[in-house]
CSV table of C-alpha atoms and ligand atoms in Angstrom, one decimal:
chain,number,residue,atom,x,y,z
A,287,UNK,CA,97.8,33.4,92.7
A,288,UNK,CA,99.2,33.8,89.4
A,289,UNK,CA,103.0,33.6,88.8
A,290,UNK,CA,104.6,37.2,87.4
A,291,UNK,CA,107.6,37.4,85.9
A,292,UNK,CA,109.8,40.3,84.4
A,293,UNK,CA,113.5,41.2,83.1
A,294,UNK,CA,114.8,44.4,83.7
A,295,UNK,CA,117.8,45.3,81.2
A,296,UNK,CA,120.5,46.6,82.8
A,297,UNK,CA,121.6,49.2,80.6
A,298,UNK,CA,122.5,51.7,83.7
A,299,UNK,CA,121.1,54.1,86.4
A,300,UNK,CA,117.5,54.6,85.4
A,301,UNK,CA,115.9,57.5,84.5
A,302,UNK,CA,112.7,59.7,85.6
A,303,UNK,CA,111.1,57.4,82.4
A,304,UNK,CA,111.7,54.1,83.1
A,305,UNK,CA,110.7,55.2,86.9
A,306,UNK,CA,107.2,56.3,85.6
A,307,UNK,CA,106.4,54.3,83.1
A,308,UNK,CA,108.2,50.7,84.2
A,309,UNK,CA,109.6,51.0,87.9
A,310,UNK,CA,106.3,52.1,89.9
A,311,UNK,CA,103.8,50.1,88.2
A,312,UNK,CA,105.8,47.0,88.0
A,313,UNK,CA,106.7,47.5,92.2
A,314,UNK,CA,102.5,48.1,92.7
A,315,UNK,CA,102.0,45.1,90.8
A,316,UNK,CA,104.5,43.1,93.1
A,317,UNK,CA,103.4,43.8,95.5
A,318,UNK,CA,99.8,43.0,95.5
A,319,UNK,CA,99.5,40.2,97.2
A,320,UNK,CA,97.6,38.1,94.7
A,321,UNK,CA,100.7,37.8,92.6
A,322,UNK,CA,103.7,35.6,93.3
A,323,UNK,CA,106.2,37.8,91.5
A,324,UNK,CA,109.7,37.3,90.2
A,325,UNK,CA,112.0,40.2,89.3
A,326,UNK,CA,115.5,39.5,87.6
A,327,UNK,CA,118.4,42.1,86.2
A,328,UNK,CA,118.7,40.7,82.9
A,329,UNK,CA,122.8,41.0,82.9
A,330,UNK,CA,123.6,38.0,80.8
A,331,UNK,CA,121.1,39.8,78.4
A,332,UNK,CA,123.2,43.1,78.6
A,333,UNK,CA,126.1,41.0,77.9
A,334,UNK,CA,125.8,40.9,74.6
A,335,UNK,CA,126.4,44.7,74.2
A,336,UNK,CA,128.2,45.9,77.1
A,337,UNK,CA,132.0,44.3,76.5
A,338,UNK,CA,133.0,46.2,79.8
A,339,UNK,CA,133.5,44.6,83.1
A,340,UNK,CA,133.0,47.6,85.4
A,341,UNK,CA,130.0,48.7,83.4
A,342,UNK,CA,128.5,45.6,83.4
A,343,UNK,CA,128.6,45.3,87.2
A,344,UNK,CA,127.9,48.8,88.0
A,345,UNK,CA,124.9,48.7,86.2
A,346,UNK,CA,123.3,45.7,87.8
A,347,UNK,CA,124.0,47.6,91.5
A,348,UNK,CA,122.5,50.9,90.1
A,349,UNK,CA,119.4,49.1,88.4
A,350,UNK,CA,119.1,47.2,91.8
A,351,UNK,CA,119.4,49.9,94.0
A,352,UNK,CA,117.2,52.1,92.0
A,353,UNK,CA,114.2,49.1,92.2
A,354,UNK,CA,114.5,49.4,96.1
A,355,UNK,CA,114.3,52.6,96.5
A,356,UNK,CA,111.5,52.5,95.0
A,357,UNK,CA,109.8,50.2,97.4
A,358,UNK,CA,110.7,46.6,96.1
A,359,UNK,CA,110.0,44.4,98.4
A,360,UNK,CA,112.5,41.4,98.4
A,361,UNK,CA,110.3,39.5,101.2
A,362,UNK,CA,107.3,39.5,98.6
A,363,UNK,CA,109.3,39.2,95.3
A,364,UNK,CA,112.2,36.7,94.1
A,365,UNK,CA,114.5,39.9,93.6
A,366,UNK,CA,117.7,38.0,91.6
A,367,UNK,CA,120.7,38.5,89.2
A,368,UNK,CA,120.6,36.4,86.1
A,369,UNK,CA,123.7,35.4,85.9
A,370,UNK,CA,123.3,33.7,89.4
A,371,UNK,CA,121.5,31.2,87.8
A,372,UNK,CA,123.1,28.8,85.3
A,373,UNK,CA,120.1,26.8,84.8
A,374,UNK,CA,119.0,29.4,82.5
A,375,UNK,CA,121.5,28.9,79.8
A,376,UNK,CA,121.4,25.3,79.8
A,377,UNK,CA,117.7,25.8,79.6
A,378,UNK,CA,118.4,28.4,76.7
A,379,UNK,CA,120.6,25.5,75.4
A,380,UNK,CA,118.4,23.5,74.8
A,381,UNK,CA,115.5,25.6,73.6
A,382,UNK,CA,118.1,26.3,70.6
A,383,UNK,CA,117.8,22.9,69.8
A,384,UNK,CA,114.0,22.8,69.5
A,385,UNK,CA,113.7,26.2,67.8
A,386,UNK,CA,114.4,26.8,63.9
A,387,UNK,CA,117.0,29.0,62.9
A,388,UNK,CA,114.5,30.4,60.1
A,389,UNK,CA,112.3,31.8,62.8
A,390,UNK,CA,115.1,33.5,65.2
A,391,UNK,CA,116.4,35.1,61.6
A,392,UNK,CA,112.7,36.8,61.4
A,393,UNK,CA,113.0,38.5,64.9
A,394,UNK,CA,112.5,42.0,64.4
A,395,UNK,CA,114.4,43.5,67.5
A,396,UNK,CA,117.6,40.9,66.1
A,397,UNK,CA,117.3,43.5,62.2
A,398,UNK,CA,117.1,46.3,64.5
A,399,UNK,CA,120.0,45.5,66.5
A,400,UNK,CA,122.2,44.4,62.9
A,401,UNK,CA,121.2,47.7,61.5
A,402,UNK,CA,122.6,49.7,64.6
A,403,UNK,CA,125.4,47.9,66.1
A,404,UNK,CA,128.9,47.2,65.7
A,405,UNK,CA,129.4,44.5,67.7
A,406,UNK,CA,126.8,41.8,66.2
A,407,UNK,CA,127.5,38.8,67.6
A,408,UNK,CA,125.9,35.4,68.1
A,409,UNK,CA,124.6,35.9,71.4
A,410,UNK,CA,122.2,38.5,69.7
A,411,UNK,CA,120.9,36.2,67.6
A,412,UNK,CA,119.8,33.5,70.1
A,413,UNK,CA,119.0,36.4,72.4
A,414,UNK,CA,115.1,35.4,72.3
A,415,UNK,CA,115.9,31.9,73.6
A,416,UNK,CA,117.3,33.0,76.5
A,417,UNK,CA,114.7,35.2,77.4
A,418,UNK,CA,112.2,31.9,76.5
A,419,UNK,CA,114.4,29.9,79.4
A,420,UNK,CA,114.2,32.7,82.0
A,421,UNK,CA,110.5,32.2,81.2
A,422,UNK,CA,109.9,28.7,81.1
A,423,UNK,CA,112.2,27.7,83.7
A,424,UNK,CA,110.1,29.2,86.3
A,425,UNK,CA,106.8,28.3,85.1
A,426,UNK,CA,105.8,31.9,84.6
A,427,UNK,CA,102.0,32.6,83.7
A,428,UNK,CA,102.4,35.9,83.0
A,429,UNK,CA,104.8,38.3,81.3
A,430,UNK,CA,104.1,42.0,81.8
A,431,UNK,CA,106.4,43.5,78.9
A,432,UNK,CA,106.5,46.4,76.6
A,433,UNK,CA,105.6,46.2,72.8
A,434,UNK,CA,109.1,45.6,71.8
A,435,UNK,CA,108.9,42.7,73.7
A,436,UNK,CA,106.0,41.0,72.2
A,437,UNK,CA,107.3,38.7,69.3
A,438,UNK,CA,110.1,37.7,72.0
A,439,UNK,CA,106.5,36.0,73.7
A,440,UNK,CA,105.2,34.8,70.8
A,441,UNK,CA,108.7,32.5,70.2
A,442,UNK,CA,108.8,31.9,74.1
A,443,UNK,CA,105.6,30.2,73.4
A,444,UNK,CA,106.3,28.8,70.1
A,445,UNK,CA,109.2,26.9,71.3
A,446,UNK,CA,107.3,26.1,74.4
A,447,UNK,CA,104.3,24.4,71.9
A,448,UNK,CA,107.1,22.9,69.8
A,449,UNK,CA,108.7,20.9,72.7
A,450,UNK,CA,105.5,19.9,74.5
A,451,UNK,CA,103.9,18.7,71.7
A,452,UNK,CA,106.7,16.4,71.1
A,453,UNK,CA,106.7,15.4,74.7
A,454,UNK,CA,104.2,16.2,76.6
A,455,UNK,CA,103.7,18.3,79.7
A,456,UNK,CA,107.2,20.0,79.5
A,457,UNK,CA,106.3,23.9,80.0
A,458,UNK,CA,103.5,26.0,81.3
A,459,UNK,CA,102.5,28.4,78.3
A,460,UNK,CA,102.9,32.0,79.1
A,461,UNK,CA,101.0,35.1,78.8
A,462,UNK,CA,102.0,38.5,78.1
A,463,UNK,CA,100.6,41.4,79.5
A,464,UNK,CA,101.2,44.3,77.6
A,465,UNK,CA,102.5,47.1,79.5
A,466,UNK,CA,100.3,50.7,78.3
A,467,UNK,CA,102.5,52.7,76.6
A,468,UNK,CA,100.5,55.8,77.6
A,469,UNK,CA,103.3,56.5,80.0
A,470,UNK,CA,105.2,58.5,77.4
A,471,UNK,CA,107.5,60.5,79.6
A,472,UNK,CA,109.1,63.2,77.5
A,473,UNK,CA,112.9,63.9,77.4
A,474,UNK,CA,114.2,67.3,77.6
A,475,UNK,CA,113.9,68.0,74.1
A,476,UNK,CA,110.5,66.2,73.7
A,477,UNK,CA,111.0,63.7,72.5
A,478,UNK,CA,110.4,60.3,74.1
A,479,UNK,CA,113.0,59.9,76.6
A,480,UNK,CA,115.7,57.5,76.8
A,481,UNK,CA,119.3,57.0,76.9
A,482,UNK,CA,120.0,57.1,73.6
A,483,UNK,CA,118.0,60.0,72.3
A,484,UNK,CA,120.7,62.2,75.3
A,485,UNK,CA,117.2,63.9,76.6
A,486,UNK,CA,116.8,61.9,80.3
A,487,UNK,CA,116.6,63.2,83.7
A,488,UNK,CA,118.4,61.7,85.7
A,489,UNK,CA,116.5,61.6,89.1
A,490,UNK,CA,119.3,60.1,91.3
A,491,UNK,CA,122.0,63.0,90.4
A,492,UNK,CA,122.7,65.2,92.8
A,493,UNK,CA,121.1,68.7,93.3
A,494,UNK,CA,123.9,70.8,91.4
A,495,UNK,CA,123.1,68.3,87.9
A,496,UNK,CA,119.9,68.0,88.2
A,497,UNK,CA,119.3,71.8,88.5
A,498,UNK,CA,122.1,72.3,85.3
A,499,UNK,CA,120.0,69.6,83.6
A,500,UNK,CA,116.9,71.1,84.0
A,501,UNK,CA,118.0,74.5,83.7
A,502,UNK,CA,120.3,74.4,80.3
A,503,UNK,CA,118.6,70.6,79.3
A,504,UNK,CA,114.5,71.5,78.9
A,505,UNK,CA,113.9,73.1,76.1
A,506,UNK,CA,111.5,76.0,76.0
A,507,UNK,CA,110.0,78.8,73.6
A,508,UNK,CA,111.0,82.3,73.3
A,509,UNK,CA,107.9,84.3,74.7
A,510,UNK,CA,108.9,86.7,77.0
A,511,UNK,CA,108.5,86.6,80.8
A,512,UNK,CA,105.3,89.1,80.6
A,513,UNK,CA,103.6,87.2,77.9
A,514,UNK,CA,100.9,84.5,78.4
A,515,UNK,CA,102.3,80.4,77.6
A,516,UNK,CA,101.5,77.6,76.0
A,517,UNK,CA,101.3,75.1,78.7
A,518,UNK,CA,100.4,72.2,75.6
A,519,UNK,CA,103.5,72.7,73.9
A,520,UNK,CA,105.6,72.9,76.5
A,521,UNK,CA,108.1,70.3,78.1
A,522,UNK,CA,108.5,71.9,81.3
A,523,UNK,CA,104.7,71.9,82.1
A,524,UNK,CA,104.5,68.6,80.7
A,525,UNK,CA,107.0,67.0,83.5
A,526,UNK,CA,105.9,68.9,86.2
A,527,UNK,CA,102.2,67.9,85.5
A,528,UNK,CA,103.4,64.4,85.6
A,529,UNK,CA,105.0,64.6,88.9
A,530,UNK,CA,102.7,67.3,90.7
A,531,UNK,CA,99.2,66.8,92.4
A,532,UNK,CA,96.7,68.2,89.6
A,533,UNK,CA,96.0,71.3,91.7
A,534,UNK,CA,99.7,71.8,91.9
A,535,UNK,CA,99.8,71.5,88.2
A,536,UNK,CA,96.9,73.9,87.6
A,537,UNK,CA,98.1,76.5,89.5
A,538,UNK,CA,100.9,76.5,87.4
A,539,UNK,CA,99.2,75.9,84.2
A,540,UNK,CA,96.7,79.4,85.3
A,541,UNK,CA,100.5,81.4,86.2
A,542,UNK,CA,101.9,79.9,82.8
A,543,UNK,CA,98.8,81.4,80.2
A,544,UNK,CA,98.4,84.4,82.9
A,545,UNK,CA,101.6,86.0,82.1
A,546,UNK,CA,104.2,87.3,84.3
A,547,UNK,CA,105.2,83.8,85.0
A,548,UNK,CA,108.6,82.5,83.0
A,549,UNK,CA,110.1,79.3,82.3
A,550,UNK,CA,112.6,80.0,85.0
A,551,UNK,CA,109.9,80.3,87.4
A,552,UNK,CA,108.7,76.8,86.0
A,553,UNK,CA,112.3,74.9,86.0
A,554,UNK,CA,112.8,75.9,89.5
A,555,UNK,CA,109.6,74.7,90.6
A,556,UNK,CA,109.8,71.1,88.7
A,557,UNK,CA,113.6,71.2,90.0
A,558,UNK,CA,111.6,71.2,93.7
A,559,UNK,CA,109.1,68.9,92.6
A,560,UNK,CA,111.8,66.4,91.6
A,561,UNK,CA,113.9,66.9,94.8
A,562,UNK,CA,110.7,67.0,97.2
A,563,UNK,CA,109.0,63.9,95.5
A,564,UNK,CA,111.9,61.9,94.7
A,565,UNK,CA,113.5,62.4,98.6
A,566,UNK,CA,113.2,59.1,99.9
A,567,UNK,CA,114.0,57.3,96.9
A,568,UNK,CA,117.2,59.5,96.1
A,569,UNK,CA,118.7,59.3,100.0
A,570,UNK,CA,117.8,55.6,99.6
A,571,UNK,CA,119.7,54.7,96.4
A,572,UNK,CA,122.9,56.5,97.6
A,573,UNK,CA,122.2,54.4,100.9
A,574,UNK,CA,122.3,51.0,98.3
A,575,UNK,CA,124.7,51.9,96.2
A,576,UNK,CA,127.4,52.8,99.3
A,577,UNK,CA,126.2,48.9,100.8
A,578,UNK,CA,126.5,46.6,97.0
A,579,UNK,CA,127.1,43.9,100.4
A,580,UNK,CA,123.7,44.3,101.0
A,581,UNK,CA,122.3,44.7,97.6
A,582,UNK,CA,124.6,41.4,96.9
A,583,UNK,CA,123.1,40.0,100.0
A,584,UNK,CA,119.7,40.3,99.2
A,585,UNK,CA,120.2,39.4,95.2
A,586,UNK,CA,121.6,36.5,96.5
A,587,UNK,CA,119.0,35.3,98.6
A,588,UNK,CA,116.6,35.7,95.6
A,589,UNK,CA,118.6,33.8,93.4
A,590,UNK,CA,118.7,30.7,96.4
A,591,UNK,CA,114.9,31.2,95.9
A,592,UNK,CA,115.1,31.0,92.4
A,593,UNK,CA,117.3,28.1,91.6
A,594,UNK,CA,115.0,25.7,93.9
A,595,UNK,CA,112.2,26.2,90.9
A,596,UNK,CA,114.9,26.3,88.4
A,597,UNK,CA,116.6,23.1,89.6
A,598,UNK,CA,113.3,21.2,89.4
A,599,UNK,CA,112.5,22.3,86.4
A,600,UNK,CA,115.8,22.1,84.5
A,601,UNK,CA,114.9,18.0,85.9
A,602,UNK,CA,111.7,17.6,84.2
A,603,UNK,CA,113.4,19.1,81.2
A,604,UNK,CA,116.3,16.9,80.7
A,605,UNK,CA,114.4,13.6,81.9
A,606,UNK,CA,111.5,14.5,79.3
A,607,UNK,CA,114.3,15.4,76.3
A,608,UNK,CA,116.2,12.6,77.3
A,609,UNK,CA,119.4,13.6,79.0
B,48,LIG,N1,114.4,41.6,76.7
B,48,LIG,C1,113.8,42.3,77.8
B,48,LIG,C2,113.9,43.8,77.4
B,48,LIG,O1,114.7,44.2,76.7
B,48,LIG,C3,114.3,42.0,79.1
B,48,LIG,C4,114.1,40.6,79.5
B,48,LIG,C5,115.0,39.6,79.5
B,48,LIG,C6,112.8,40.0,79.8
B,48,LIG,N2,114.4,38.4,79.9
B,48,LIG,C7,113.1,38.6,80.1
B,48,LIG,C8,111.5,40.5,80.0
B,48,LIG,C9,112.1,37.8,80.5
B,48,LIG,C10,110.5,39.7,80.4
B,48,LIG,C11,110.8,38.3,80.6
B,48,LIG,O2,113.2,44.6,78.0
């Protein structure tokens, strides 16, 4: 058994990208049974952007509930909240201690965030050592992250070598596993989508939005109705072949370059796609997001889970560091 672990930021409701390309594959890989998986809402990470006290905790429940509706299993992974474990910052704490300021000052995603943001505070800055402590503290042997994400590992296991070279034994080193990017789920104007770039479906909305969304949102070409398409240039072929079966997608790939076929046509059949594929997980989210006492319930539990591995390691730490 190998020991997964993941953060999820918790930057709001997901959308149909992060559900293809991060929130199936990561709830497959839970729950094989071969991995002893942890999954945690990274709000103490979100923190240090979202100055907002109702969106801070609205977007934990909606990033929660959207993970089990899509079939996370809380029995088979330690589901928790972050911020429900304060071993993690005094683990961060220290990790500071043992890691040169010179090296945070190279992190890439740290110029990124100077050159975009308002708001750059400290907590940015040291923002890889806390991601190191959620980590170490649980002895985590594998990382499954994006790209982005990488140099984050490399310090994780810089500071890691840095303190158990000094002492011996301290941390198990971890490994990332780099999560494919061929998932690239376009936005309704083509791009790559995400929250930012103001292109995302948004999966979870109900029927009325997502119709409106899909309707006004995708953009399409010109052609008229009678004329034959361009299913490889187009966005609305594009989602609907990710979502269909392929025979489903070829039959309206042969109505597209036929003729005679629209991109109304198309819409309303990837607005049915959406509703009929996504049924379950939609009627469950509204179900999570009307009980947070459950979803609180069941974070909870995780965490209690959680903070028996922290504990013990948080131990080892401060009796190896000398505390
Ligand atoms: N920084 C990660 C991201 O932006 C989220 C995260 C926080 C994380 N802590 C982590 C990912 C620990 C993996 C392991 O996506």
């Amino acid at each position: 058994m190998a020991r997964i672990l993941t953060g999820i930021q918790s930057t709001g409701r997901p959308h149909l990208g992060n559900i293809l390309g991060a929130i199936l594959p990561a709830v497959k890989m839970s729950n094989d049974d071969q991995n002893d998986s942890f999954l945690f809402i990274a709000d103490m990470h979100s923190i240090t952007q979202i100055k907002n006290s109702e969106e801070l905790k609205s977007n934990t429940y909606a990033v929660a509930s959207a993970w089990l509706a899509f079939g996370l299993d809380p029995t088979k992974t330690v589901f928790y909240r972050q911020s429900d474990i304060p071993e993690c910052t005094e683990l961060a704490w220290y990790l500071n201690c043992f890691f040169p300021y010179q090296r945070l000052k190279l992190s890439h995603s740290f110029k990124d965030k100077v050159n975009r943001l308002g708001d750059v505070n400290s907590g940015l800055f040291v923002y890889p050592m806390l991601m190191a402590a959620d980590i170490l503290l649980y002895d985590a042997e594998r990382v499954p992250v994006g790209r982005d994400q990488l140099q984050h590992l490399e310090m994780t296991r810089d500071v890691a070598s840095r303190i158990n070279h000094k002492y011996k034994d301290v941390f198990i080193m971890p490994e990332p596993i780099l999560q494919k990017e061929s998932m690239l789920i376009p936005g309704t104007d083509g791009k790559k989508m995400s929250k930012s770039s103001n292109n995302v479906i948004d999966v979870f909305s109900d029927v009325k939005t997502l119709k409106k969304v899909i309707n006004k949102n995708i953009i399409t070409d010109t052609i008229p109705l009678e004329k034959p398409k361009n299913t490889d240039t187009s966005i609305v072929y594009a989602l609907y072949k990710l979502l269909a079966k392929p025979e489903e997608a070829e039959l309206m790939a042969s109505r597209l370059k036929e003729g005679g076929y629209g991109w109304g046509h198309a819409k309303k059949e990837l607005l049915s796609l959406i509703i009929e594929r996504f049924k379950e997980p939609r009627e469950k989210f509204n179900y999570y997001l009307d009980h947070q006492d459950e979803v609180d319930e069941i974070l909870s539990n995780g965490a209690k889970k959680a903070r028996i591995i922290a504990s013990s390691t948080l131990s080892r730490v401060r009796k190896k560091i000398g505390l």
